[in-house]
Amino acid sequence: MRSVLVVNPKGGAGKTTVATNLAGALACRGEQVFLWDLDRQRSALGWLSMRPAELPLIRRLDQRLEDELPPALKRAFLVIDSPAGLHGRGLTQSVRHADKVLVPVQPSVFDMAASGTFLEQLREEKPVRKSRSPVGLLGMRVDPRTRAAATLGSYLAQFDLPVLAYLRDSQVYPNAAFGGMSVFDLPPSLSQRDREQWEPVLEWVIGKD
Ligand SMILES: Nc1ncnc2c1ncn2[C@@H]1O[C@H](COP(=O)(O)OP(=O)(O)OP(=O)(O)O)[C@@H](O)[C@H]1O
Ligand SMILES: [Mg+2]
């Protein structure tokens, strides 16, 4: 499977929002999608349990099943949501499962400091160090035209990792989540800007292959 780990030990960084919307985006594009929730709070699975049956299917995964997968699912996407506070062995194990690593960061001084410390640790993880698992950053709850985005962008520049996109702060996200939906399950009239903001993230996730 093509797996994407969404990770940032800072609580409330936007991991579950990113994981559920990424899963929704991929499902809406006709991809086979599995969601794996490593967080004991089970927020992503709670969201999935509310998802209306008529929307594009996202399946839950309770443990990595790579060897048992039928060939048709080898091309499926696995989106992994992770808990706050992930570090040490837990982080190492999670990164080992990831073909790509997506790190949401909010533009606050507290979030940036915590995320910076984390990005230093993440760079030391073997799959990242050996460039096997690319890391992409995502500015969360920030308008790309604002000073906050510029401040975040120049802070993140020191890590030499791509900032894939900035996702705006919008009630569309929590509102969609209440119904087990992503912004891609909403009418385009409500979510056009958000869909556009996600485009480079999806390109990075889906890649050429
Ligand atoms: N772009 C956004 N616009 C508006 N609200 C947002 C956005 N992104 C996240 N939120 C809200 O911020 C809160 C925290 O987001 P989320 O639960 O995704 O973070 P998390 O990193 O998974 O948190 P935790 O560390 O507790 O697992 C939620 O209430 C979510 O709805
Ligand atoms: Mg979460």
mmCIF file of N, CA, C and O in Angstrom, residues 31 35 70 137 187 196 204 208:
data_model
loop_
_atom_site.group_PDB
_atom_site.id
_atom_site.type_symbol
_atom_site.label_atom_id
_atom_site.label_comp_id
_atom_site.label_asym_id
_atom_site.label_seq_id
_atom_site.Cartn_x
_atom_site.Cartn_y
_atom_site.Cartn_z
ATOM 1 N N GLU A 31 -9.802 6.443 -5.517
ATOM 2 C CA GLU A 31 -8.741 5.564 -5.000
ATOM 3 C C GLU A 31 -9.299 4.662 -3.902
ATOM 4 O O GLU A 31 -10.268 5.011 -3.236
ATOM 5 N N LEU A 35 -7.901 3.794 6.408
ATOM 6 C CA LEU A 35 -7.541 4.741 7.461
ATOM 7 C C LEU A 35 -7.111 3.928 8.678
ATOM 8 O O LEU A 35 -7.821 3.024 9.119
ATOM 9 N N PRO A 70 -4.828 -8.704 -0.932
ATOM 10 C CA PRO A 70 -4.986 -9.171 -2.302
ATOM 11 C C PRO A 70 -4.316 -8.181 -3.250
ATOM 12 O O PRO A 70 -4.223 -6.983 -2.938
ATOM 13 N N LEU A 137 5.569 19.445 4.630
ATOM 14 C CA LEU A 137 4.975 20.270 5.691
ATOM 15 C C LEU A 137 3.697 20.914 5.173
ATOM 16 O O LEU A 137 3.545 21.160 3.970
ATOM 17 N N PRO A 187 -20.555 20.122 -1.174
ATOM 18 C CA PRO A 187 -20.741 20.732 -2.491
ATOM 19 C C PRO A 187 -19.581 21.684 -2.786
ATOM 20 O O PRO A 187 -19.136 22.414 -1.879
ATOM 21 N N GLU A 196 -8.927 23.704 -3.742
ATOM 22 C CA GLU A 196 -7.772 24.253 -4.466
ATOM 23 C C GLU A 196 -6.521 24.220 -3.591
ATOM 24 O O GLU A 196 -5.433 23.886 -4.049
ATOM 25 N N TRP A 204 1.478 15.702 -4.372
ATOM 26 C CA TRP A 204 2.657 15.179 -3.658
ATOM 27 C C TRP A 204 2.379 13.766 -3.145
ATOM 28 O O TRP A 204 3.243 12.890 -3.217
ATOM 29 N N LYS A 208 3.896 10.424 -9.136
ATOM 30 C CA LYS A 208 3.862 9.984 -10.530
ATOM 31 C C LYS A 208 3.380 8.553 -10.638
ATOM 32 O O LYS A 208 2.764 8.169 -11.601
#
